[in-house]
Tab-separated table of C-alpha atoms and ligand atoms in Angstrom:
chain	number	residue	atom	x	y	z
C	133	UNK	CA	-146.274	-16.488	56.205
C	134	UNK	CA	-144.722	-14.707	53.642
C	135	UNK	CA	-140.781	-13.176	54.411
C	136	UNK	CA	-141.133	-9.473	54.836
C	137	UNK	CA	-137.600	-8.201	52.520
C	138	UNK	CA	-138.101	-5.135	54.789
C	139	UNK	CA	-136.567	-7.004	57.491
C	140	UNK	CA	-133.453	-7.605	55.585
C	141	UNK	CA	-130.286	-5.446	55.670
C	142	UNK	CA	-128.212	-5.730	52.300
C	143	UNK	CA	-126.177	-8.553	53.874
C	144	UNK	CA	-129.417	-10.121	55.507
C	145	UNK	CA	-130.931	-10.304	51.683
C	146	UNK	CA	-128.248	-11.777	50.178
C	147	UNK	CA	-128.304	-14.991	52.763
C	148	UNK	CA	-131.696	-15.080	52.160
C	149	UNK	CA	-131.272	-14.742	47.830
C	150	UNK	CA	-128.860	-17.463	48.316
C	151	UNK	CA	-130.823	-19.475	50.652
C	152	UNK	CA	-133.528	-19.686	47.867
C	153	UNK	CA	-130.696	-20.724	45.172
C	154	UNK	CA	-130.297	-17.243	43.413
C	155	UNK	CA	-127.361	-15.767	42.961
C	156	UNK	CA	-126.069	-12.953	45.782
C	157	UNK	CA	-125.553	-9.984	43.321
C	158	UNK	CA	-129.965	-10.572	42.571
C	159	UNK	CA	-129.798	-8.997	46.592
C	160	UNK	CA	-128.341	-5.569	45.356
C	161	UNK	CA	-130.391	-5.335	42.334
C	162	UNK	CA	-133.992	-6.508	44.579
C	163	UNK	CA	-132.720	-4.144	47.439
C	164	UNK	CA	-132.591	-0.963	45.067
C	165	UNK	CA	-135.754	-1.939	43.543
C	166	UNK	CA	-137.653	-1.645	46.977
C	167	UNK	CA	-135.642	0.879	48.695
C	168	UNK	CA	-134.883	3.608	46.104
C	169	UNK	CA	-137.949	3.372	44.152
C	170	UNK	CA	-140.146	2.320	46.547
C	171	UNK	CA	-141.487	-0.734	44.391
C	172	UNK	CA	-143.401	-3.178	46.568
C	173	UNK	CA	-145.025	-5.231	43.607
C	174	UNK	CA	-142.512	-8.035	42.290
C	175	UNK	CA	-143.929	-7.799	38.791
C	176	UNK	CA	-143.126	-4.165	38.292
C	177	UNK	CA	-138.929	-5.182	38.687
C	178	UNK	CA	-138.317	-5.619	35.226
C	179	UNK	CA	-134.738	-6.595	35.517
C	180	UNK	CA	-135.290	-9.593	37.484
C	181	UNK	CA	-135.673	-12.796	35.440
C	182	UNK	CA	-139.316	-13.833	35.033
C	183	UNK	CA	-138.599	-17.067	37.611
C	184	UNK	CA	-137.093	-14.771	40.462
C	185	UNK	CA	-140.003	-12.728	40.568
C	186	UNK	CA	-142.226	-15.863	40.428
C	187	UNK	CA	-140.695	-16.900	43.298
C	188	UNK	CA	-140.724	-13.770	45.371
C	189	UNK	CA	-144.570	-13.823	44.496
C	190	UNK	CA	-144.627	-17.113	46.256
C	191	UNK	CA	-142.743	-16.433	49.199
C	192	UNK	CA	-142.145	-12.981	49.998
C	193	UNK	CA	-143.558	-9.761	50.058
C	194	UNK	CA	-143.101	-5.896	50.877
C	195	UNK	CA	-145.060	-5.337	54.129
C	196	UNK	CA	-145.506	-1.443	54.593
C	197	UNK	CA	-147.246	-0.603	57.685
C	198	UNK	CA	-151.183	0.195	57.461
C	199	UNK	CA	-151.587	3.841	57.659
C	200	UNK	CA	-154.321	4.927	60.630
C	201	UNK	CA	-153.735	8.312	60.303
C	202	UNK	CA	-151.602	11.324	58.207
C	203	UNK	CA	-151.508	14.290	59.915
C	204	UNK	CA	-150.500	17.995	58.398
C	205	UNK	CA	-148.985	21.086	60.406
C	206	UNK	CA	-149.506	24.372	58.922
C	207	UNK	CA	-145.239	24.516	59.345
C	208	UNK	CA	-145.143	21.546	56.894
C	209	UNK	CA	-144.375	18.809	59.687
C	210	UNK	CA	-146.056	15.422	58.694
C	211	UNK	CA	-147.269	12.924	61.257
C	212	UNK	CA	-148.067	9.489	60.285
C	213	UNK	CA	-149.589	6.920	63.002
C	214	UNK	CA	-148.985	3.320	62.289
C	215	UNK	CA	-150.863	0.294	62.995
C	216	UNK	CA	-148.231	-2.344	64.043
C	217	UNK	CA	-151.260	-4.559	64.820
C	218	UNK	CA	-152.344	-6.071	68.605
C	219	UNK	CA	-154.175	-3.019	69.212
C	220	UNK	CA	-150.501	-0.910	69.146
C	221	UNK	CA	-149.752	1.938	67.180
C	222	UNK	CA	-146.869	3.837	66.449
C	223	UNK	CA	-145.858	7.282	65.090
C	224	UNK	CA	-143.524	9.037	63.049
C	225	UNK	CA	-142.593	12.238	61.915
C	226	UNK	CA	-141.329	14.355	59.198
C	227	UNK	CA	-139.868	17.602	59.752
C	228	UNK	CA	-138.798	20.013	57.104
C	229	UNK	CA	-136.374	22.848	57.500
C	230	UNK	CA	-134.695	25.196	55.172
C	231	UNK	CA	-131.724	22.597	54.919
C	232	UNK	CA	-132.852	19.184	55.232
C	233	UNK	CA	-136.234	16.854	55.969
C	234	UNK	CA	-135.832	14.711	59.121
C	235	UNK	CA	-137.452	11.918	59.929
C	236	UNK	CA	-138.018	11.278	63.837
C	237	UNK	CA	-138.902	7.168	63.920
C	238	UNK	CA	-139.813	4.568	66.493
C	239	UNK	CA	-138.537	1.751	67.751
C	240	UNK	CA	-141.094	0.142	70.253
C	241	UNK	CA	-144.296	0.278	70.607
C	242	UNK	CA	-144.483	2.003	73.802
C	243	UNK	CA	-141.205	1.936	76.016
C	244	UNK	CA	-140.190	0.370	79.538
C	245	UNK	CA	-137.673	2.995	81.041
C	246	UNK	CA	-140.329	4.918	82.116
C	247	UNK	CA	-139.121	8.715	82.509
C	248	UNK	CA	-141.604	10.745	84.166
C	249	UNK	CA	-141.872	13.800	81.737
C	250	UNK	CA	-142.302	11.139	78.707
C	251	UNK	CA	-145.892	9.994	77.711
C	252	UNK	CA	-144.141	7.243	75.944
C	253	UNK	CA	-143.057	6.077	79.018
C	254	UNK	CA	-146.167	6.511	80.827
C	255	UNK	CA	-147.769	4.406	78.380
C	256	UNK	CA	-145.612	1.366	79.564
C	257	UNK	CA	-144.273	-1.629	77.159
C	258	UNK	CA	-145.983	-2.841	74.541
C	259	UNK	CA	-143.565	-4.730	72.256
C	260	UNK	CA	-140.177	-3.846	70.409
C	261	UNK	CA	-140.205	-3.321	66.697
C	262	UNK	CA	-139.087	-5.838	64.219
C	263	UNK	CA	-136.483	-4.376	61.690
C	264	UNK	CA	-139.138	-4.630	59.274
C	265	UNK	CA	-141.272	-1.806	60.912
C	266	UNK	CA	-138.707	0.404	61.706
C	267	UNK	CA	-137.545	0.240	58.085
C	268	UNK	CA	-141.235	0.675	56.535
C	269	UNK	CA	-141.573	3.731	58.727
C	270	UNK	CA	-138.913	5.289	56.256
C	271	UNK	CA	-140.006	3.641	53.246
C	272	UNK	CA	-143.133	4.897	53.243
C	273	UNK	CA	-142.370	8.191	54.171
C	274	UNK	CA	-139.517	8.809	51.684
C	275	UNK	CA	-141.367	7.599	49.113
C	276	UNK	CA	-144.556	9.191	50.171
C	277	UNK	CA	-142.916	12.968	49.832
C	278	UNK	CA	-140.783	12.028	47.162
C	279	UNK	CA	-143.837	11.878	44.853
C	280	UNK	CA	-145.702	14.432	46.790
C	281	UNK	CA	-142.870	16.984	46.083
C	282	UNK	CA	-142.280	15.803	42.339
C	283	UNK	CA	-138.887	14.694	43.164
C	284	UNK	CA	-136.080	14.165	40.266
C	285	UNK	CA	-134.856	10.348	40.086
C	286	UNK	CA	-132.243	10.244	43.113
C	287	UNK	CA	-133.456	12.991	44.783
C	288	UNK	CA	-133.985	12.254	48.569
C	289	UNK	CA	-137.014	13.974	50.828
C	290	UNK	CA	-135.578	12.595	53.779
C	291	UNK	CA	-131.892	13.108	54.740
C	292	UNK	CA	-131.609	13.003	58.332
C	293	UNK	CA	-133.028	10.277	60.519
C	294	UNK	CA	-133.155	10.668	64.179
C	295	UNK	CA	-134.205	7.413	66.184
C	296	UNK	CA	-136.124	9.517	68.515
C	297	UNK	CA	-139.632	8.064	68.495
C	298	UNK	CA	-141.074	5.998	70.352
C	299	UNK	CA	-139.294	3.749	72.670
C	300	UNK	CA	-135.693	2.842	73.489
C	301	UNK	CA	-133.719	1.777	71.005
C	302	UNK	CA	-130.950	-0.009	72.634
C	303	UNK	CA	-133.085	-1.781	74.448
C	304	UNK	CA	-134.235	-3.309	70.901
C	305	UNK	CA	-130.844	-3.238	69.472
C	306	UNK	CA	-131.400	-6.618	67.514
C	307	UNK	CA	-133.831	-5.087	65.342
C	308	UNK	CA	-132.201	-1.719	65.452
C	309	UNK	CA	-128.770	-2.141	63.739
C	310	UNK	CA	-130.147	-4.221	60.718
C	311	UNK	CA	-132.379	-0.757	60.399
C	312	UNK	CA	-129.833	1.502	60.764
C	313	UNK	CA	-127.537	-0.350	58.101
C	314	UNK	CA	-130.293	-0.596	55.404
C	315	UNK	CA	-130.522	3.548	56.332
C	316	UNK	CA	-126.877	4.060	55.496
C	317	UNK	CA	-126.272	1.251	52.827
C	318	UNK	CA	-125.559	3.265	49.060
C	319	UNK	CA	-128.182	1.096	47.455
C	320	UNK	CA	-130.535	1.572	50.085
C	321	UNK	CA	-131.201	4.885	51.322
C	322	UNK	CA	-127.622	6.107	51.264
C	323	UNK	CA	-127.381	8.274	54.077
C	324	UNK	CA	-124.768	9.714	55.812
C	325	UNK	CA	-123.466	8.251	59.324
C	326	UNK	CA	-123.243	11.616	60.601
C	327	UNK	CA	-126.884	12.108	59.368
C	328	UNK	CA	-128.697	8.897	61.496
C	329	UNK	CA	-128.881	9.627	64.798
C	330	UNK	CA	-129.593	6.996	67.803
C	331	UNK	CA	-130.826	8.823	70.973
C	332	UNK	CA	-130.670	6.272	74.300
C	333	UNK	CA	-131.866	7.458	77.984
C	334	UNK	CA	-128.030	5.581	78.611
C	335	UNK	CA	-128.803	1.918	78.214
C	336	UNK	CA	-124.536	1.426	78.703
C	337	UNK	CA	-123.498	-1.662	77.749
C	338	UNK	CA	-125.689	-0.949	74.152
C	339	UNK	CA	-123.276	1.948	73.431
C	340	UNK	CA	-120.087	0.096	73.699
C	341	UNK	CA	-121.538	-2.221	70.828
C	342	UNK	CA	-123.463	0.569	68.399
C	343	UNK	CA	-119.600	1.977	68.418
C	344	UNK	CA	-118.588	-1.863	67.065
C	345	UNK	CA	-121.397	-2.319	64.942
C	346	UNK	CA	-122.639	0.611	63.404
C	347	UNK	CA	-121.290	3.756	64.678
C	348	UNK	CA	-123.684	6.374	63.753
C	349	UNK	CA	-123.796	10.121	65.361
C	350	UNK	CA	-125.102	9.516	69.088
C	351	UNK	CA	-127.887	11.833	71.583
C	352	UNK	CA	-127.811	10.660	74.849
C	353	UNK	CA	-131.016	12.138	76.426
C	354	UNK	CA	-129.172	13.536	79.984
C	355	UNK	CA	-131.870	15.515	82.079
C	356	UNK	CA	-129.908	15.843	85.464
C	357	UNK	CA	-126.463	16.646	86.617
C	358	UNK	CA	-126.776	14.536	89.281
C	359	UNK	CA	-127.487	10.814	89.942
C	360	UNK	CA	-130.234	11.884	92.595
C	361	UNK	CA	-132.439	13.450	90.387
C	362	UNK	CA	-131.615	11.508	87.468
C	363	UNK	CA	-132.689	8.347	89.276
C	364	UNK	CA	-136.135	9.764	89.830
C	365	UNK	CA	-136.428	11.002	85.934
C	366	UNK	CA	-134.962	8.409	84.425
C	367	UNK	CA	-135.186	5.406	86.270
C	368	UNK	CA	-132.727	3.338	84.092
C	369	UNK	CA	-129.658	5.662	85.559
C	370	UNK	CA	-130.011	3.480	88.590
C	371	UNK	CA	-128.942	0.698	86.856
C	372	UNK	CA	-126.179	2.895	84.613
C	373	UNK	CA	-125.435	6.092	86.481
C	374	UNK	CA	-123.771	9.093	85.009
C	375	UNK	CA	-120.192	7.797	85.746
C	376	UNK	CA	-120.484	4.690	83.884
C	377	UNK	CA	-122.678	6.748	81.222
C	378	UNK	CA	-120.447	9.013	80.846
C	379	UNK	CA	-117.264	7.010	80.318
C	380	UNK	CA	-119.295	5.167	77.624
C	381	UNK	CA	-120.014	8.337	75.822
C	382	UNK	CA	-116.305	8.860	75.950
C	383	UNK	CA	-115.329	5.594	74.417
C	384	UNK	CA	-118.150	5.530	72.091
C	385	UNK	CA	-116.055	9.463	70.209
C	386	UNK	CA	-113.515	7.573	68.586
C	387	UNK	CA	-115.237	5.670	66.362
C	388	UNK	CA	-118.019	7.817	66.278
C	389	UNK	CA	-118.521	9.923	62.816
C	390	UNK	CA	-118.897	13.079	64.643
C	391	UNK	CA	-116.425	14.597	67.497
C	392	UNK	CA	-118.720	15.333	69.849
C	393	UNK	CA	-121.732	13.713	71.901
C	394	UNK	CA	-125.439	15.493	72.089
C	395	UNK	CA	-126.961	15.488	75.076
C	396	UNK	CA	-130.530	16.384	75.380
C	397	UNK	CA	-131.922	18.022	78.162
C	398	UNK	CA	-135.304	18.257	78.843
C	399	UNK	CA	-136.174	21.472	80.612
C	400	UNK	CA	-138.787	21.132	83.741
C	401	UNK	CA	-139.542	24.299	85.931
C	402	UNK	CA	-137.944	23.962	89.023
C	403	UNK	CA	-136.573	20.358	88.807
C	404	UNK	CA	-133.524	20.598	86.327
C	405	UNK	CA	-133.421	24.267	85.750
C	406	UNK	CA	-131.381	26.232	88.324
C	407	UNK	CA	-127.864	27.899	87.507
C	408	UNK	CA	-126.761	25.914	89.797
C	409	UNK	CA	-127.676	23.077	88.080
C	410	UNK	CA	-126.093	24.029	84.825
C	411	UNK	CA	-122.784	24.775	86.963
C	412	UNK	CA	-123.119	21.349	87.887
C	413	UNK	CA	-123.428	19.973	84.010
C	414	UNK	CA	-120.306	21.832	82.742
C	415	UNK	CA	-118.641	20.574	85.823
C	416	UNK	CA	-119.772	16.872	84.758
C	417	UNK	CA	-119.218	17.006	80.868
C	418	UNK	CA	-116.000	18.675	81.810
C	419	UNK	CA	-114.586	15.678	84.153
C	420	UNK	CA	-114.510	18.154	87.050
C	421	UNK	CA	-117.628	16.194	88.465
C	422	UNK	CA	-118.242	12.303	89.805
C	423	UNK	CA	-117.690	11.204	86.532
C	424	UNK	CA	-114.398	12.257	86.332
C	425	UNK	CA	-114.483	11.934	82.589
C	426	UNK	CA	-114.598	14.706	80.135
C	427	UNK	CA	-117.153	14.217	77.249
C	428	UNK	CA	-117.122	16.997	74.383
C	429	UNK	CA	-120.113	17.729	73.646
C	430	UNK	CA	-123.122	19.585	72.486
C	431	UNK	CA	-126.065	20.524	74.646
C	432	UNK	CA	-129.549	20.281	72.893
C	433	UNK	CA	-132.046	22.188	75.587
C	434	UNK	CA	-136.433	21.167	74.994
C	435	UNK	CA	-138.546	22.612	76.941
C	436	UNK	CA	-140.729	20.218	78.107
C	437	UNK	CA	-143.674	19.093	76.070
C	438	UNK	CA	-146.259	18.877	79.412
C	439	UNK	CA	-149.409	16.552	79.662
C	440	UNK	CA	-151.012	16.191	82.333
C	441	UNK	CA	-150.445	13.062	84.201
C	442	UNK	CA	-146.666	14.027	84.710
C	443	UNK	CA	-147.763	16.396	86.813
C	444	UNK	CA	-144.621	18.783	85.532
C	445	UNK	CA	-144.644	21.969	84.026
C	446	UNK	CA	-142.443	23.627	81.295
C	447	UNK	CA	-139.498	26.096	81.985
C	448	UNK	CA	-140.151	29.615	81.295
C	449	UNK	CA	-138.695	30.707	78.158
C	450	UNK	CA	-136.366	32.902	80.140
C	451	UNK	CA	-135.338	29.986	82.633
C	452	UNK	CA	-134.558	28.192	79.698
C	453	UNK	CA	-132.608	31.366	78.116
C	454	UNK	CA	-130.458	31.716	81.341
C	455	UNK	CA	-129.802	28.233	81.486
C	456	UNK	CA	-128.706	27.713	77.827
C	457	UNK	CA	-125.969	31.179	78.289
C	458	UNK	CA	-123.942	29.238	81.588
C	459	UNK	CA	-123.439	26.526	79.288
C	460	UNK	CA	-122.693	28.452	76.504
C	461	UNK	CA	-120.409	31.385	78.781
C	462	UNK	CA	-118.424	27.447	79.237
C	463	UNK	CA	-118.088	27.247	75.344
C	464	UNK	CA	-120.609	24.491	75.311
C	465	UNK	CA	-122.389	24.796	71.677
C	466	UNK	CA	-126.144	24.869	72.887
C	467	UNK	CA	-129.440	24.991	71.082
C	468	UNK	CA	-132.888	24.959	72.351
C	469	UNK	CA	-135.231	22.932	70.501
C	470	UNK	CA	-138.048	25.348	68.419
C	471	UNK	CA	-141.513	23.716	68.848
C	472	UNK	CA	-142.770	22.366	65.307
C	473	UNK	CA	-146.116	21.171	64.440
C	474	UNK	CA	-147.643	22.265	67.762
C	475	UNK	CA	-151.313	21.692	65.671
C	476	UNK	CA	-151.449	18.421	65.021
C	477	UNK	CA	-150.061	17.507	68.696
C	478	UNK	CA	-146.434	15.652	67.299
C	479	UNK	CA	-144.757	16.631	70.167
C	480	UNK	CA	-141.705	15.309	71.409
C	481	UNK	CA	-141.913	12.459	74.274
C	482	UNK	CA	-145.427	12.320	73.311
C	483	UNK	CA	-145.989	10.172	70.665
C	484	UNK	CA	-148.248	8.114	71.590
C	485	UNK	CA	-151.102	8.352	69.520
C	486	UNK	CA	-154.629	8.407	70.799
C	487	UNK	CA	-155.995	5.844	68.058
C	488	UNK	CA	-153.566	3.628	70.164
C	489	UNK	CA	-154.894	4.602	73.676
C	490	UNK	CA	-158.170	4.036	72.593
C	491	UNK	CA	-157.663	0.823	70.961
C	492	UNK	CA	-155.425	-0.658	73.866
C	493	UNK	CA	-157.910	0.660	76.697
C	494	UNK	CA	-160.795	-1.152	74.470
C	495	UNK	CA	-158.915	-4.503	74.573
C	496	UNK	CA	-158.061	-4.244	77.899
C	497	UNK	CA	-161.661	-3.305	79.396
C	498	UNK	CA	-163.002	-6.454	76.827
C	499	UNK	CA	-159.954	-8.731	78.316
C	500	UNK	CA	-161.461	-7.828	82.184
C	501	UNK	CA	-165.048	-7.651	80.985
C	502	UNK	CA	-165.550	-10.364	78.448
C	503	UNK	CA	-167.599	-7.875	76.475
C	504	UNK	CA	-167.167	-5.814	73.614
C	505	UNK	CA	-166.785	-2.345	74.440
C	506	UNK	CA	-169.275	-0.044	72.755
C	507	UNK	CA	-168.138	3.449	73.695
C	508	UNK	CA	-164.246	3.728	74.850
C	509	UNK	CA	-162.937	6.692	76.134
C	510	UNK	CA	-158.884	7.508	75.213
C	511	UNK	CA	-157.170	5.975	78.198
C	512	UNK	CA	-154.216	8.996	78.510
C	513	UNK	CA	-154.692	12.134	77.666
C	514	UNK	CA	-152.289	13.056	74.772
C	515	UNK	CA	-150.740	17.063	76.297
C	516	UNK	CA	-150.311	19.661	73.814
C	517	UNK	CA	-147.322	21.052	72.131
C	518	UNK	CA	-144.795	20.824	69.312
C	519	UNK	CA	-142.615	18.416	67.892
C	520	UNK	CA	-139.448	19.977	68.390
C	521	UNK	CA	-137.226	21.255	65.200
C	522	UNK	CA	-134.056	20.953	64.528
C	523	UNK	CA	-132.678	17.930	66.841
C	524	UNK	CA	-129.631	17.505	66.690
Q	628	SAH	N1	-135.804	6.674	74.258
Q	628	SAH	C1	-134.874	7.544	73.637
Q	628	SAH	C2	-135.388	8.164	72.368
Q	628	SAH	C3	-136.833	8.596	72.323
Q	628	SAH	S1	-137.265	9.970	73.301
Q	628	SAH	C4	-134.403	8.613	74.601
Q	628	SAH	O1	-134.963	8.729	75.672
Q	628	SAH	O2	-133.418	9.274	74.277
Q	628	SAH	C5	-136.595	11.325	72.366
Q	628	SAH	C6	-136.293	12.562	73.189
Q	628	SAH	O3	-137.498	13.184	73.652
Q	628	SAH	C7	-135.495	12.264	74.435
Q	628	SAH	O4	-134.424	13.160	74.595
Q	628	SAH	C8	-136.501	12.472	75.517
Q	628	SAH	O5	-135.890	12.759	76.721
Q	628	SAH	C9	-137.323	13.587	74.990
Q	628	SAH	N2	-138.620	13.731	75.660
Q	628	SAH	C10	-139.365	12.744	76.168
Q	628	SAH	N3	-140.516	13.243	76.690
Q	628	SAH	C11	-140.483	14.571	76.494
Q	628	SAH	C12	-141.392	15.632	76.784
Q	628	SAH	N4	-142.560	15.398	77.367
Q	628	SAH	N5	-141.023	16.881	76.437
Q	628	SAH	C13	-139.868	17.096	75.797
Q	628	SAH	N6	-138.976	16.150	75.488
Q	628	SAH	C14	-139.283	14.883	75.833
Q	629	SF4	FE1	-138.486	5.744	76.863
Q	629	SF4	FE2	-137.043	7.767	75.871
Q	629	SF4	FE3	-139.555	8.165	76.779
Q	629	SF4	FE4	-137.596	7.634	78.500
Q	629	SF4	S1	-137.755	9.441	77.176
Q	629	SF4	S2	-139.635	6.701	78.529
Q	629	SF4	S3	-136.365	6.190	77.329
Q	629	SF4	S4	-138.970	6.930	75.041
């Protein structure tokens, strides 16, 4: 099969250029071909000699991701639902604000932590994401909206990319850090470290070696003060509680390009919600609590995107109020997350995708039955609500 360049960071190219007798420096000039313009089709780089591009015809190609489905919010969010074949699908979305476009983009299909107020996770594991198809989740989106919008040569849509899809991306680190260099590499998309964003449910050990190998702003998705409840919603903490979680947040600052940590915090009514329980987080980020470590940081607050087999509900808006001014009376910069793109259902710890339920149930029931499935019915139902806005 052919090699898929999208699976190549700048450094990962220029083994491969070599490894096929060309010169390294042909790596830079191939890598701003496909990643700023876009180009996919060798015969369109005209500054490649004639037997280069012969030979990338031969053995390599630009695999973008078949497109199931484009969705359109009436806010301007995009959602775009990817066939990663095997009956898996995975989504991605673009959010625009005033400032910036973010891109939210997955890194499995599926995910095995398994938090109970995330559909993901409900969904179980599928398979992790080869660099490739994290990459081509940005590559066609940027280059999508750039010609959409009319952009100028060098103009970006997308400046902010938030690994906050689907799945866990430390626990497909691999695959991830080739992704996230090709994301901040000048001739590929040339963003800012501050500006890609890895969220992790606290996968430990994976922290201590993003800060080595590509420290890039860091969420840590937090949901309990405690390691009792926090067990139950996230059942990875019982394998890296909030001591150990939080010291590695703490080493991770140093060489991190921002000075503080986000930590997102999903709001459920009557599980996570109480003043006491925000007490109890400014006691923790603080070092006052178990941890005994104090973690600056920012608190990100979502009210909880509900569907139904979680069998949670969302926080009142004035729960959620309440709980965001205790952090904030303890100078703890807090934002709740505004819902975006509520119409086209691109909420947050719910992508998902139904095209994907229905397409997984189907080859499941064939796989018991031995039959083709006529009629399939969507295996989950996909809850309502928005993709949340500005996150982080
Ligand atoms: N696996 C990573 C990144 C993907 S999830 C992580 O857990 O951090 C991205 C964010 O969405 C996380 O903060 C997650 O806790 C949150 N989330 C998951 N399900 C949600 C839901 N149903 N409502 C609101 N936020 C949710
Ligand atoms: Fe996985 Fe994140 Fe969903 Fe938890 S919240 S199940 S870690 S995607």
């Amino acid at each position: 099969m052919a090699v898929n360049l999208l699976d190549f960071d700048l450094e990962g190219l220029a083994a491969w250029c070599e490894s096929q007798g060309e010169k390294r420096f042909r790596a830079v000039q191939l890598f701003r071909w496909i990643h700023q313009k876009g180009e996919a089709d060798f015969a369109a780089m005209s500054d490649l000699a004639k037997s280069l591009r012969d030979k990338l015809v031969a053995s390599a190609e630009v695999r973008a991701l078949p497109v199931l489905s484009e969705q359109r919010s009436a806010d301007g969010t995009v959602k775009w639902l990817f066939d990663v074949g095997g009956g898996n699908a995975v989504e991605t979305v673009f959010i625009p604000e005033e400032d910036r476009g973010t891109l939210c983009v997955s890194s499995q299909a599926g995910c095995a932590v398994g938090c109970r107020f995330c559909s993901t996770g409900h969904q179980g594991f599928s398979r992790n994401l080869a660099t490739g198809e994290i990459v081509a989740q940005l590559w066609h989106a940027e280059h999508r909206l750039r010609k959409e919008l009319g952009l100028a040569a060098g103009e970006r849509a997308i400046d902010n990319v938030v690994m906050m899809g689907m799945g866990e991306p430390l626990q497909n680190y691999a695959a991830l850090v080739p992704a996230l260099r090709t994301m901040l590499d000048d001739h590929g998309y040339g963003l800012s470290r501050r500006r890609v964003t890895v969220s992790t449910s606290g996968v430990v050990p994976m922290i201590d070696r993003l800060a080595e190998d590509c420290p890039v702003a860091l969420a840590v998705s937090l949901h309990a003060p405690d390691d009792a409840l926090r067990d139950s919603l996230v059942p990875l903490n019982r394998k890296y509680p909030l001591a150990g979680l939080l010291a590695a947040c703490a080493r991770y600052l140093p060489r991190a390009p921002r000075d503080f940590i986000t930590f997102e915090y999903c709001m459920l009514d009557g599980v996570n919600d109480s003043d006491e329980q925000a007490h109890a987080l400014v006691r923790l980020v603080s070092g006052e609590g178990p941890a005994r470590v104090r973690v600056p940081c920012k608190f990100n607050l979502i009210p909880f995107n509900p569907f139904p087999a979680s069998g949670l509900t969302r926080s009142p808006r004035e729960r959620v109020a309440a709980f965001a001014a205790i952090l904030q009376g303890a100078g703890i910069v807090t934002t709740v997350r505004r819902t975006r793109g509520d119409d086209i259902d691109a909420a947050c710890g719910q992508l998902a995708g139904e095209v994907l339920d229905r397409t997984q149930a189907a080859r499941r029931l064939a796989e018991r039955r031995r039959v083709v499935p006529i009629v399939v019915a969507s295996a989950r139902a996909v809850g309502r609500g928005g993709h949340a806005g500005s996150l982080v």
